[in-house]
XYZ file of N, CA and C in Angstrom:
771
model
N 0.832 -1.188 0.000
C 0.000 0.000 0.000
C 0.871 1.243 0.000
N 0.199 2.248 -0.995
C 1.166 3.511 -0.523
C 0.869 4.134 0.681
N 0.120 3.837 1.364
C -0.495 4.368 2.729
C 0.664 3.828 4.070
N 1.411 4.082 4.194
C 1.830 3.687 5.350
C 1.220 3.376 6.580
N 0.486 4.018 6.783
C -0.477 3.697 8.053
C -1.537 2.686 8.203
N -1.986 2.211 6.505
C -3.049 1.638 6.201
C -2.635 -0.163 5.834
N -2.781 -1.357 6.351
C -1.944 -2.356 5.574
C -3.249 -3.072 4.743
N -2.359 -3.447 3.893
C -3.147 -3.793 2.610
C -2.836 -5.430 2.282
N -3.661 -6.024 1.825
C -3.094 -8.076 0.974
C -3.214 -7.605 -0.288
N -2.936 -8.975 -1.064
C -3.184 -8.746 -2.455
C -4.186 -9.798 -2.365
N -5.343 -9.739 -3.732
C -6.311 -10.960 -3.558
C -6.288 -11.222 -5.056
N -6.457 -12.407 -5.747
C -6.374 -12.694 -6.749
C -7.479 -13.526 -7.378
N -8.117 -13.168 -8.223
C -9.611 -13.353 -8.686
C -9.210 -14.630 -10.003
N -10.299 -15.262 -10.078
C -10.710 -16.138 -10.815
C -10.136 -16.231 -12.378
N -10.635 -14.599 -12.827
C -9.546 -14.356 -14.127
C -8.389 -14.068 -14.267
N -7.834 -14.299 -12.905
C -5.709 -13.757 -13.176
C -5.661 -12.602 -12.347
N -6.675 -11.852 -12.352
C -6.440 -10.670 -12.058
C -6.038 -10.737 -10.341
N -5.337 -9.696 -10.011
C -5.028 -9.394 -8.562
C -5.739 -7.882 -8.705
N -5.957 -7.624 -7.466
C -6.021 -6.337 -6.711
C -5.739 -6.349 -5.200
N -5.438 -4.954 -4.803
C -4.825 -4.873 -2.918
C -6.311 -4.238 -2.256
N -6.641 -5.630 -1.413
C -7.609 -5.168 -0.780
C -6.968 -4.509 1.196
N -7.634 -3.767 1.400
C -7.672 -3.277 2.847
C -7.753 -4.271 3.804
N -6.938 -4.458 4.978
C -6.431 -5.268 6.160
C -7.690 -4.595 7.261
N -8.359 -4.611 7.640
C -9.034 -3.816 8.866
C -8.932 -4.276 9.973
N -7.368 -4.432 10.508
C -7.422 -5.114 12.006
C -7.162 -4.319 13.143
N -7.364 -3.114 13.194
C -7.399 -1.836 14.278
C -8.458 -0.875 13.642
N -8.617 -0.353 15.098
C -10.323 0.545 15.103
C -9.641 1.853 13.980
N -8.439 2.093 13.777
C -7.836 3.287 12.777
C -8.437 2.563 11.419
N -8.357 1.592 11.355
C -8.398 0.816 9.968
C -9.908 1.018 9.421
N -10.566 1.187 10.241
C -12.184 0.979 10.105
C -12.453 2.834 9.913
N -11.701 3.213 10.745
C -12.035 4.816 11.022
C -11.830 5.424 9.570
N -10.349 4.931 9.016
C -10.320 5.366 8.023
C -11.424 5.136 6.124
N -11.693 3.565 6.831
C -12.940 3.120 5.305
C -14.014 4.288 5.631
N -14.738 4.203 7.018
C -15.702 4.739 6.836
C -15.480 6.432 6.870
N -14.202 6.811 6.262
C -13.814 8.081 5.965
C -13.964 8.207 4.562
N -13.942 6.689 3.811
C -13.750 6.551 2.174
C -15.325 6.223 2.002
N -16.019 6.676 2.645
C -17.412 6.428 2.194
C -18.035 4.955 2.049
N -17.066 4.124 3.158
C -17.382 2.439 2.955
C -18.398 2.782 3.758
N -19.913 1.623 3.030
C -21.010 1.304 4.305
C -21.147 0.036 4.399
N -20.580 -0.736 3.616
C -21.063 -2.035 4.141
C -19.436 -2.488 3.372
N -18.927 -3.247 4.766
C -17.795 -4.074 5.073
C -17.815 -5.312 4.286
N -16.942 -6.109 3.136
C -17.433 -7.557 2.653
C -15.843 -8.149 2.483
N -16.052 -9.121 3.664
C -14.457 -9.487 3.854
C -13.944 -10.563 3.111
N -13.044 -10.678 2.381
C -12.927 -11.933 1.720
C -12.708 -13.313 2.896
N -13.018 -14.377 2.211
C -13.255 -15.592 3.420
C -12.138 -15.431 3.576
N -10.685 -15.191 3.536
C -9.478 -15.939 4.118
C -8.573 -15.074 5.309
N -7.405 -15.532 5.541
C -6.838 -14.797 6.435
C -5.406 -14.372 6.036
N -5.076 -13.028 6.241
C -3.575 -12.871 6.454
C -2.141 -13.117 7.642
N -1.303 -13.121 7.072
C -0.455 -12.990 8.665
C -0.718 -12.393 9.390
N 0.179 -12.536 10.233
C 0.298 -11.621 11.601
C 0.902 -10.477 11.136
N 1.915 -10.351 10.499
C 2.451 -9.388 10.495
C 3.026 -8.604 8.912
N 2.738 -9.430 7.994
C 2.818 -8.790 6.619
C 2.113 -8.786 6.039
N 1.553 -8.050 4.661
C 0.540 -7.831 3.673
C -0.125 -9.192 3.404
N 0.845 -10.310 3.024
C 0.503 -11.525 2.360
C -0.937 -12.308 2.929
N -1.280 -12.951 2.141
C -2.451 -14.012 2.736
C -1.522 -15.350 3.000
N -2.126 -15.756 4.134
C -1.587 -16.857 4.730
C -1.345 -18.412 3.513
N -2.756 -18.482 3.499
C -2.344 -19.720 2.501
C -3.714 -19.275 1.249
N -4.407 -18.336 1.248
C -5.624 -18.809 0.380
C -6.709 -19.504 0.378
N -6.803 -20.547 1.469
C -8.125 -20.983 1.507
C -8.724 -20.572 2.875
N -9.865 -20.612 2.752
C -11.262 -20.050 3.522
C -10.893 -20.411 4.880
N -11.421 -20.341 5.872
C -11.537 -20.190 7.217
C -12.628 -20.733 7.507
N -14.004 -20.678 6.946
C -15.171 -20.649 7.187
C -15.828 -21.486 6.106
N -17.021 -22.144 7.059
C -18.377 -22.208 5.869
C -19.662 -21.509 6.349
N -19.687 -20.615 5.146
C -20.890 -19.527 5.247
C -21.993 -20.098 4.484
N -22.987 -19.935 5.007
C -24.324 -20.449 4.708
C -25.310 -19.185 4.498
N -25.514 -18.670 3.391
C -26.569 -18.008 3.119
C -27.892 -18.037 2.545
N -28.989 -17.739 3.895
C -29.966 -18.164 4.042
C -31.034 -17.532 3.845
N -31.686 -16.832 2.637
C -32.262 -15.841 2.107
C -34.360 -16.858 1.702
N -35.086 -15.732 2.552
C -36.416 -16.308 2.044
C -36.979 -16.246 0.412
N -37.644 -17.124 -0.240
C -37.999 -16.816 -1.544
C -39.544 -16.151 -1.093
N -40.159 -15.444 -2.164
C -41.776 -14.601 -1.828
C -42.317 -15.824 -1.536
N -43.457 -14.989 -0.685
C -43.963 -16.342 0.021
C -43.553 -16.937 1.177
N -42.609 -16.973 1.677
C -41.673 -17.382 2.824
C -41.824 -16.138 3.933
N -41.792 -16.296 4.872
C -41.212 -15.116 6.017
C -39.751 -15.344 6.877
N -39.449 -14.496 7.505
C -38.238 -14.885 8.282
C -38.076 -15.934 9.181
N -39.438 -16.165 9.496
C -39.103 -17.501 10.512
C -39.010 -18.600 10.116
N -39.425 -18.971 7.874
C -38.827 -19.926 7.964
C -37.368 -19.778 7.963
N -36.761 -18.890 7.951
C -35.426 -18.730 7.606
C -34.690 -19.011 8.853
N -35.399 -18.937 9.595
C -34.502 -19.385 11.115
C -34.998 -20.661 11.585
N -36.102 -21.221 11.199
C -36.245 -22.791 11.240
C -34.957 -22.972 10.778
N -34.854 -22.888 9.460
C -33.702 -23.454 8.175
C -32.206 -23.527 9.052
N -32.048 -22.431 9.592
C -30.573 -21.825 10.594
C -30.990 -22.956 11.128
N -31.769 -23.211 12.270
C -31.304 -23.840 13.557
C -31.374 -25.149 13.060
N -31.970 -26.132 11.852
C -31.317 -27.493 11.215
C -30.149 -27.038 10.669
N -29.648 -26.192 10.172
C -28.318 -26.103 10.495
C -26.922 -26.260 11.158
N -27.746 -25.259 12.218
C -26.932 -25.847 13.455
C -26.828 -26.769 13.451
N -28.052 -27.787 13.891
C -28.140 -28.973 14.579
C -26.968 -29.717 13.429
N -27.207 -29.961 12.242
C -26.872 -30.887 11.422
C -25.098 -30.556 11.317
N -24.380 -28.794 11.701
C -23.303 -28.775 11.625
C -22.161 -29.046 13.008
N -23.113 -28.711 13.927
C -22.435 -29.604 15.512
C -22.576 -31.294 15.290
N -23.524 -31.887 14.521
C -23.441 -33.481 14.351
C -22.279 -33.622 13.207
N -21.327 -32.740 12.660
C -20.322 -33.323 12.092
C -19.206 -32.509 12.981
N -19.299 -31.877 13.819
C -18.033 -31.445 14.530
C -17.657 -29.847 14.184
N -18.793 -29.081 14.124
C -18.737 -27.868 13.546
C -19.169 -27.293 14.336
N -18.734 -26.330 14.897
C -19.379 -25.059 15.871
C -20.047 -23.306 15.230
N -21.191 -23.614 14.819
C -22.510 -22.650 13.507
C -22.156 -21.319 14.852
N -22.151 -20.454 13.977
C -22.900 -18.540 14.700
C -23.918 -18.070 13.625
N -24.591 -17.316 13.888
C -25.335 -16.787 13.154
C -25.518 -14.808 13.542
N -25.590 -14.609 12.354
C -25.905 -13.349 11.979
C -27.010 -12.536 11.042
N -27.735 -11.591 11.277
C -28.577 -11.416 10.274
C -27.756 -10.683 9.081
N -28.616 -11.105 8.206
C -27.747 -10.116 7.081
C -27.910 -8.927 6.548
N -28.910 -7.966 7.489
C -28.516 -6.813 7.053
C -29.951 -6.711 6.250
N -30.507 -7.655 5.421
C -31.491 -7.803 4.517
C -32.637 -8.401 4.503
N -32.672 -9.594 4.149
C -33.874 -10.611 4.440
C -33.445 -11.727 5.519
N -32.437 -11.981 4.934
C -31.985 -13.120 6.030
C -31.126 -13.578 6.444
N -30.229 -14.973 7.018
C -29.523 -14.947 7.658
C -28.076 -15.595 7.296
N -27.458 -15.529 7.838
C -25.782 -16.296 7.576
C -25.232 -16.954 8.685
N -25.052 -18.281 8.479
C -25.063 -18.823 9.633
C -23.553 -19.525 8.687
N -22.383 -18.945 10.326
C -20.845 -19.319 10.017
C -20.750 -21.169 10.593
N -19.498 -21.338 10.369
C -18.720 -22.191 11.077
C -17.574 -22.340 10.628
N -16.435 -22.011 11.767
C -15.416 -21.525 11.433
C -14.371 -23.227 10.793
N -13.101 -23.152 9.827
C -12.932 -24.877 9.824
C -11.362 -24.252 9.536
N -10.630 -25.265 9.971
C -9.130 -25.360 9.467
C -8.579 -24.318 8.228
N -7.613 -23.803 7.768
C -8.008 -23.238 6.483
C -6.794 -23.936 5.952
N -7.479 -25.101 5.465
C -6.526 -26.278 4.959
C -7.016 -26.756 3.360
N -8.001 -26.119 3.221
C -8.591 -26.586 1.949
C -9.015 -25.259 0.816
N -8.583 -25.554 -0.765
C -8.865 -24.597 -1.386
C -10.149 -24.321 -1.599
N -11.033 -22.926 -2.279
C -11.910 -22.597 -2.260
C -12.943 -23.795 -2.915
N -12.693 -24.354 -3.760
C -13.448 -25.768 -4.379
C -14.167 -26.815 -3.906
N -12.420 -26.885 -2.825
C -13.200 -27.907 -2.061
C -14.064 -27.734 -0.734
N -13.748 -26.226 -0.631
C -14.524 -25.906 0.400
C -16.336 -26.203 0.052
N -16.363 -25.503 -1.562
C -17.918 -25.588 -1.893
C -18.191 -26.538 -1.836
N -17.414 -27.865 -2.157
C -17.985 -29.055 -2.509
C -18.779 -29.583 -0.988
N -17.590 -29.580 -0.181
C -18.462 -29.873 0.855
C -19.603 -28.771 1.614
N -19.492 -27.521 1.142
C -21.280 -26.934 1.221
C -22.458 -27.240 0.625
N -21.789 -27.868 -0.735
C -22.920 -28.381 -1.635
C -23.215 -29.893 -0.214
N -22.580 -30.528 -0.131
C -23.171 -31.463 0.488
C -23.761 -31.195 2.095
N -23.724 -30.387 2.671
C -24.294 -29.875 3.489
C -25.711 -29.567 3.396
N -25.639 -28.245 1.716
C -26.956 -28.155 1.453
C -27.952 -29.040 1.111
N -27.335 -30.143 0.537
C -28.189 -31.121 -0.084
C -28.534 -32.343 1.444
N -27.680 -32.066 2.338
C -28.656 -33.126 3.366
C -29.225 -31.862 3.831
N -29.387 -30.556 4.623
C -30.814 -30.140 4.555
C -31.771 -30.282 4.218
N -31.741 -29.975 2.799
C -32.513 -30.445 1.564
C -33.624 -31.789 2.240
N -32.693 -32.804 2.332
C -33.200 -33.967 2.341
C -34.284 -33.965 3.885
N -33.305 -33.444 5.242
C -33.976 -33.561 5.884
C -35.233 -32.102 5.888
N -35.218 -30.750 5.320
C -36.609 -30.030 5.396
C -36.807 -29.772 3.902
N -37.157 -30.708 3.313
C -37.955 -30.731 1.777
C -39.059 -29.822 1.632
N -39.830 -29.328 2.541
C -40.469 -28.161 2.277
C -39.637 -26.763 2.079
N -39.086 -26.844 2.641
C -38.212 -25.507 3.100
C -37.303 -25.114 2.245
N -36.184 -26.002 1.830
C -34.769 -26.266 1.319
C -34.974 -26.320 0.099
N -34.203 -26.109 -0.921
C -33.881 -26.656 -1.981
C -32.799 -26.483 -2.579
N -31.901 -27.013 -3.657
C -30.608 -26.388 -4.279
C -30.191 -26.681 -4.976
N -31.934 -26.314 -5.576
C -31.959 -26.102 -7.443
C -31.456 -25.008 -7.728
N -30.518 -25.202 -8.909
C -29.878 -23.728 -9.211
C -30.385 -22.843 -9.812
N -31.462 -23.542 -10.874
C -32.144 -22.370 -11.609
C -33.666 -21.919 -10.636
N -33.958 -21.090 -10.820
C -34.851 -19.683 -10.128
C -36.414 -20.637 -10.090
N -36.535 -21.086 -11.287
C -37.510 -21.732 -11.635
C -37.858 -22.868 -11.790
N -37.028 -23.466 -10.698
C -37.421 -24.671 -9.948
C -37.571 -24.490 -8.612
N -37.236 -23.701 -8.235
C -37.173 -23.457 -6.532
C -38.407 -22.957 -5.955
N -39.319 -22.976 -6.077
C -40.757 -22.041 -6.103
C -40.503 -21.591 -4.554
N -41.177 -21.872 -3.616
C -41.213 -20.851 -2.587
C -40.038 -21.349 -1.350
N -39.214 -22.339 -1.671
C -38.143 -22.607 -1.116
C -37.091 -21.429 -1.011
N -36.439 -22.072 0.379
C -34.935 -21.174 0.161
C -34.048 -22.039 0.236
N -33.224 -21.422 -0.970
C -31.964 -21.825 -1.605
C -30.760 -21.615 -0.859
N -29.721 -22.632 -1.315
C -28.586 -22.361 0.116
C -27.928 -21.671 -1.048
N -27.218 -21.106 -0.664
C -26.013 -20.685 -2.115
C -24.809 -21.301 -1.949
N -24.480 -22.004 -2.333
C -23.102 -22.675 -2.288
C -22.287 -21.788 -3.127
N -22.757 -21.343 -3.941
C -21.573 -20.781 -4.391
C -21.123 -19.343 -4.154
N -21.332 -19.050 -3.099
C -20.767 -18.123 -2.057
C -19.569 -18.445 -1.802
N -19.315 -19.441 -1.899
C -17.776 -20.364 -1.601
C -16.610 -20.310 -3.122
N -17.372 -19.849 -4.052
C -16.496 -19.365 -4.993
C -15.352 -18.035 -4.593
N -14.337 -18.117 -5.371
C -13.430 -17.343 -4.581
C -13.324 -15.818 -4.772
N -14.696 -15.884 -5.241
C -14.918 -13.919 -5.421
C -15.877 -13.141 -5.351
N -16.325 -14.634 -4.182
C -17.763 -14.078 -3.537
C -17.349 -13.254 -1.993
N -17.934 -12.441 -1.679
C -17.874 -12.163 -0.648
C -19.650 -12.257 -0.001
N -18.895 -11.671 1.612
C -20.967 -11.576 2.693
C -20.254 -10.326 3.335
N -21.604 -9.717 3.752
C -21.568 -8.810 4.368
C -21.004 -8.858 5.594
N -19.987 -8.175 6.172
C -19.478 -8.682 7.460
C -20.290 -8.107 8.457
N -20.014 -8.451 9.749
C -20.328 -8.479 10.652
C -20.504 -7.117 11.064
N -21.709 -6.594 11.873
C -21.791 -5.201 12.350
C -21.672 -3.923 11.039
N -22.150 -4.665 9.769
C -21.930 -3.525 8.719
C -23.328 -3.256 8.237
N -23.720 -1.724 8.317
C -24.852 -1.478 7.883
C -25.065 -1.730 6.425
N -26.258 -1.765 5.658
C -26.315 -2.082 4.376
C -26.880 -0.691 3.653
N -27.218 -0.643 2.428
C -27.220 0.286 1.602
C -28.732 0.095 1.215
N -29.974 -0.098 2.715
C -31.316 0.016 2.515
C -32.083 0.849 2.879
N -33.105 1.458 2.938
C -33.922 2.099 3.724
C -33.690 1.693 5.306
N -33.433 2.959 6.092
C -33.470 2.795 7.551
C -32.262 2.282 8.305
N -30.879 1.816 7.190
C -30.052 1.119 7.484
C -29.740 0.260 7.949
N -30.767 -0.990 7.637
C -30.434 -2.098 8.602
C -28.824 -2.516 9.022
N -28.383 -3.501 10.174
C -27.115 -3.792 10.603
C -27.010 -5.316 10.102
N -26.173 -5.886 9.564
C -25.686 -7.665 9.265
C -25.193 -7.404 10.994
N -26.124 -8.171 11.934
C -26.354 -8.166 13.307
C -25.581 -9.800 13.734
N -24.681 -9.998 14.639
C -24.179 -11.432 15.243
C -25.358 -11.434 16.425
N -25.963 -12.124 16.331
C -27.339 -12.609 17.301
C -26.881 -14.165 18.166
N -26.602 -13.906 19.569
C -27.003 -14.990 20.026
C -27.932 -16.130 19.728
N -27.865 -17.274 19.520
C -29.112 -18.312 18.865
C -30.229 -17.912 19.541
N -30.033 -17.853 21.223
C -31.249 -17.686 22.138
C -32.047 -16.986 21.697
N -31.224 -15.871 20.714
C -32.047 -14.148 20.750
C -32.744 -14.048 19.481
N -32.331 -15.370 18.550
C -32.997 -15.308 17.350
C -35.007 -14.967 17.440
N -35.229 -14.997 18.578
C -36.923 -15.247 18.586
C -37.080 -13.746 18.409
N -36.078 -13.059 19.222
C -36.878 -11.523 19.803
C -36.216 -10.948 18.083
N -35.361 -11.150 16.948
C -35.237 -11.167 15.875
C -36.450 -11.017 14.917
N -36.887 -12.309 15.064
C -38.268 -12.497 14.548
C -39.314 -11.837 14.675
N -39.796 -11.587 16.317
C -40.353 -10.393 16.703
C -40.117 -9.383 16.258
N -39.386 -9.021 15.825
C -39.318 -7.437 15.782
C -39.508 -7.201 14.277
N -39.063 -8.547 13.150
C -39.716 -8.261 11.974
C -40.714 -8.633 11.976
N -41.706 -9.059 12.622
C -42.903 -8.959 12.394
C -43.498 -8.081 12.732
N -42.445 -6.920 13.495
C -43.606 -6.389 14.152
C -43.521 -4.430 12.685
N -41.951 -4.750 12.877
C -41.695 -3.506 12.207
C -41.106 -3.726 11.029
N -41.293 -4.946 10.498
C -40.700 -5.582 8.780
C -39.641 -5.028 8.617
N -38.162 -5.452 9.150
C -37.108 -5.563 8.931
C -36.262 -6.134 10.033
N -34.796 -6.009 9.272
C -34.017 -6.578 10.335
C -33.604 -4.946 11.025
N -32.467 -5.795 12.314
C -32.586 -4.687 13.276
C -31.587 -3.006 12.825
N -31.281 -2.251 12.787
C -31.049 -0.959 12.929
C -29.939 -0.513 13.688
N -29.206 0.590 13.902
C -28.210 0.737 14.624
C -28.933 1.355 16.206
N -30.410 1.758 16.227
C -31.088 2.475 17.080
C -31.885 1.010 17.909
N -31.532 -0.723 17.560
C -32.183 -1.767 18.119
C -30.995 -2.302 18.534
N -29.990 -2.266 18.104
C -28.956 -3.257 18.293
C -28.492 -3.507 19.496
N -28.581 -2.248 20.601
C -28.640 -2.585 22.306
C -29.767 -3.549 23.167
N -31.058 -3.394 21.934
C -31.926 -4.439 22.841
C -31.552 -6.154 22.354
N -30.748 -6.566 21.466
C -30.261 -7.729 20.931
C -29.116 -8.113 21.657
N -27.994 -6.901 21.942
C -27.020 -7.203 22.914
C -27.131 -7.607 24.221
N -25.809 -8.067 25.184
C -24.645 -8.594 24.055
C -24.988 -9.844 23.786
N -24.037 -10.089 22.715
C -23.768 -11.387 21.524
C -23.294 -12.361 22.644
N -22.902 -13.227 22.992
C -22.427 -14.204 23.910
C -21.865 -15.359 22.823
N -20.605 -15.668 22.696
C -19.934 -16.301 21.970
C -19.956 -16.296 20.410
N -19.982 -15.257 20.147
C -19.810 -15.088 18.618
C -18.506 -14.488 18.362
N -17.170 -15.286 18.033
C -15.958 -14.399 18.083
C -15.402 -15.781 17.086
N -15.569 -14.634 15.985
C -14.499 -15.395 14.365
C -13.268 -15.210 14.486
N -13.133 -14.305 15.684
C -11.399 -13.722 15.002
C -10.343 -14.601 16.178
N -9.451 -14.284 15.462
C -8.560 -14.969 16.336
C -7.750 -16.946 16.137
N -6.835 -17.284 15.311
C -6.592 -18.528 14.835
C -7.082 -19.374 15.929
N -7.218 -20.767 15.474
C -7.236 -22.046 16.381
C -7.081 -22.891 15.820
N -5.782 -23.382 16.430
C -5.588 -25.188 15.391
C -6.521 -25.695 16.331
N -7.481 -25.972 17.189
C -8.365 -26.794 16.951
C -9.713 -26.729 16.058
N -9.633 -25.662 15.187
C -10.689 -25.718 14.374
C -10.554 -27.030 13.456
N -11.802 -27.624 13.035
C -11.734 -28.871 12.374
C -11.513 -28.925 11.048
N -10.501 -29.785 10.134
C -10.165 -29.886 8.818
C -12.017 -30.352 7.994
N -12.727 -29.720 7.375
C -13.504 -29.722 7.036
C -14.118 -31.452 6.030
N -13.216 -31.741 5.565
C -12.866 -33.082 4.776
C -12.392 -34.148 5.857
N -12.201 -33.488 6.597
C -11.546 -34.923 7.688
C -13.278 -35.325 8.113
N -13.709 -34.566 8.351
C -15.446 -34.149 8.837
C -16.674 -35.401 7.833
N -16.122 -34.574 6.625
C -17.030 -35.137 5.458
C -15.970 -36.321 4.940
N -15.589 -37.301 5.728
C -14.762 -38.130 4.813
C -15.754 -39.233 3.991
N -14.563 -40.005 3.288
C -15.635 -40.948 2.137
C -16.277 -42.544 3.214
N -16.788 -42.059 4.137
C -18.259 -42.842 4.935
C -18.578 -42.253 5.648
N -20.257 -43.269 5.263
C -21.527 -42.905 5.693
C -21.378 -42.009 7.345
N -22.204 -41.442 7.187
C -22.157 -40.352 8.699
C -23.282 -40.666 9.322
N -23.669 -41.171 10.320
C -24.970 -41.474 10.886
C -25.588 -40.235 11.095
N -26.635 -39.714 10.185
C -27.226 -38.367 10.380
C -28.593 -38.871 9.806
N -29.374 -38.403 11.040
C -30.911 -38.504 11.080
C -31.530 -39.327 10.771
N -30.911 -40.774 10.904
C -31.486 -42.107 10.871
C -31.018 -42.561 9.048
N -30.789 -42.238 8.311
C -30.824 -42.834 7.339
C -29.659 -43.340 6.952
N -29.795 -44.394 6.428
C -28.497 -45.262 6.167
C -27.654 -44.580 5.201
N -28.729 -44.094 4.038
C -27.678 -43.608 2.798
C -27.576 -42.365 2.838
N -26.571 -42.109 3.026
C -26.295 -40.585 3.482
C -24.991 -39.653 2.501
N -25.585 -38.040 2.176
C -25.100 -37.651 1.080
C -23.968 -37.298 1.816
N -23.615 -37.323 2.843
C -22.135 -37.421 3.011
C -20.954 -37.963 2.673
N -21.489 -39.342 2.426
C -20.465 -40.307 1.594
C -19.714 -39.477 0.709
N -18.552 -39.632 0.443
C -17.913 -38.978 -0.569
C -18.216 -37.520 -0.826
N -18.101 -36.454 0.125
C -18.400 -34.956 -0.399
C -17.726 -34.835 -1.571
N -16.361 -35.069 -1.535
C -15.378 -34.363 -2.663
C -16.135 -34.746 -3.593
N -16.773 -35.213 -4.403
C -17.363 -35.940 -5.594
C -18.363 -34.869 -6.213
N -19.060 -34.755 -4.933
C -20.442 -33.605 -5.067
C -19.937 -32.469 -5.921
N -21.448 -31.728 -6.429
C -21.131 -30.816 -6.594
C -20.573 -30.636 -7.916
N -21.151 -30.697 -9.458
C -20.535 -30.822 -10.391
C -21.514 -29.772 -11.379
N -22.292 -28.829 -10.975
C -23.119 -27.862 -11.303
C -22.753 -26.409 -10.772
């Protein structure tokens, strides 16, 4: 960066291309975006060093789950959808947070090793999405085209492509009233719900004290005990929700759309 004060990575996109994106790991760092007219924060999944520009290795940190209602739907199925989530990502050794997104709906993390490239990260989201799928068939779906999905919500797996970004955490969005991409305790997801039903949206920078505080929502910070994501999804069956044949078998395979 020519900024001395400011540290910068390089990120390198799909077509060759690089560009130097912004480091924001001190409250100066933030002071200064939202001096550049940033309103909504979108962090790339990976991580840098400790102490130089570089990215560590390139692959993800996380599997992000974005959980958006189709018309017809309201927010609470969208937080049904989250909490089989959960459930289904603590039964492979995954520890889920959730956040609203600022919009319609929600993003529910889990942080994993960052041992695997962006590919294989999707592959095993695709198989995630597709046992949802299996276990809330009303709800779920992850049909790719628009017009198969009728009043389902779609997981996006390919959020996990390497030039997708989500709205980060605590960043207002660019809507009427400014909603916040809010880290919500699971407990607190109800009074969430409440409040879009009551005032049709998510929460605001003028609600965000009655949601606080967050109680264990903290992405930052390394841990080799986070779990190798593929060690998780290896090639056998996973005893999940009674059924013998289970789309876990073989993640790496998944996923060819």
């Amino acid at each position: 960066s020519d900024l001395e004060y400011l540290r910068t990575t390089t990120c390198t996109y799909p077509s060759g291309r690089s560009h130097e994106q912004v480091v924001l790991d001190e409250v100066a760092s933030v002071v200064w975006a939202a001096q550049m007219s940033t309103l909504t924060v979108h962090p790339w999944p990976v991580r840098t060093t400790d102490h130089s520009g570089e990215l560590l290795n390139d692959c993800p940190d996380q599997v992000r789950l974005d959980l958006d209602p189709m018309p017809g739907r309201g927010f609470g199925d969208v937080v049904t959808i989250a909490r089989a989530a959960r459930e289904l990502l603590e039964e492979v050794g995954l520890t889920a947070y959730v956040k609203t997104s600022g919009n319609r709906g929600l993003h529910v993390f889990a942080p994993i090793a960052p041992e695997r490239e962006f590919l294989d990260v999707r592959h095993g989201v695709i198989a995630l999405a597709r046992e949802l799928e299996r276990r809330l068939p009303e709800l779920v779906t992850t049909r790719w085209w628009k017009e198969e999905r009728g009043d389902k919500c779609f997981v996006d797996f390919n959020q996990h492509c390497r030039d997708r970004t989500l709205a980060g955490a605590w960043s207002p969005r660019a809507l009427p009233g400014a909603p916040v991409s809010l880290p919500v305790a699971w407990a607190a997801l109800d009074a969430v719900v409440a409040r879009i039903g009551t005032f049709g949206s998510t929460p605001t920078w003028g609600s965000v004290h009655r949601l606080a505080p967050i109680h264990g929502f903290d992405l930052v910070g390394a841990s080799p005990q986070y779990p190798d994501l593929f060690a998780i999804l290896r090639p056998t069956p996973l005893p999940l929700a009674g059924d013998a044949e289970c789309v876990f078998a073989n993640a790496a395979a998944v996923g060819t759309h």
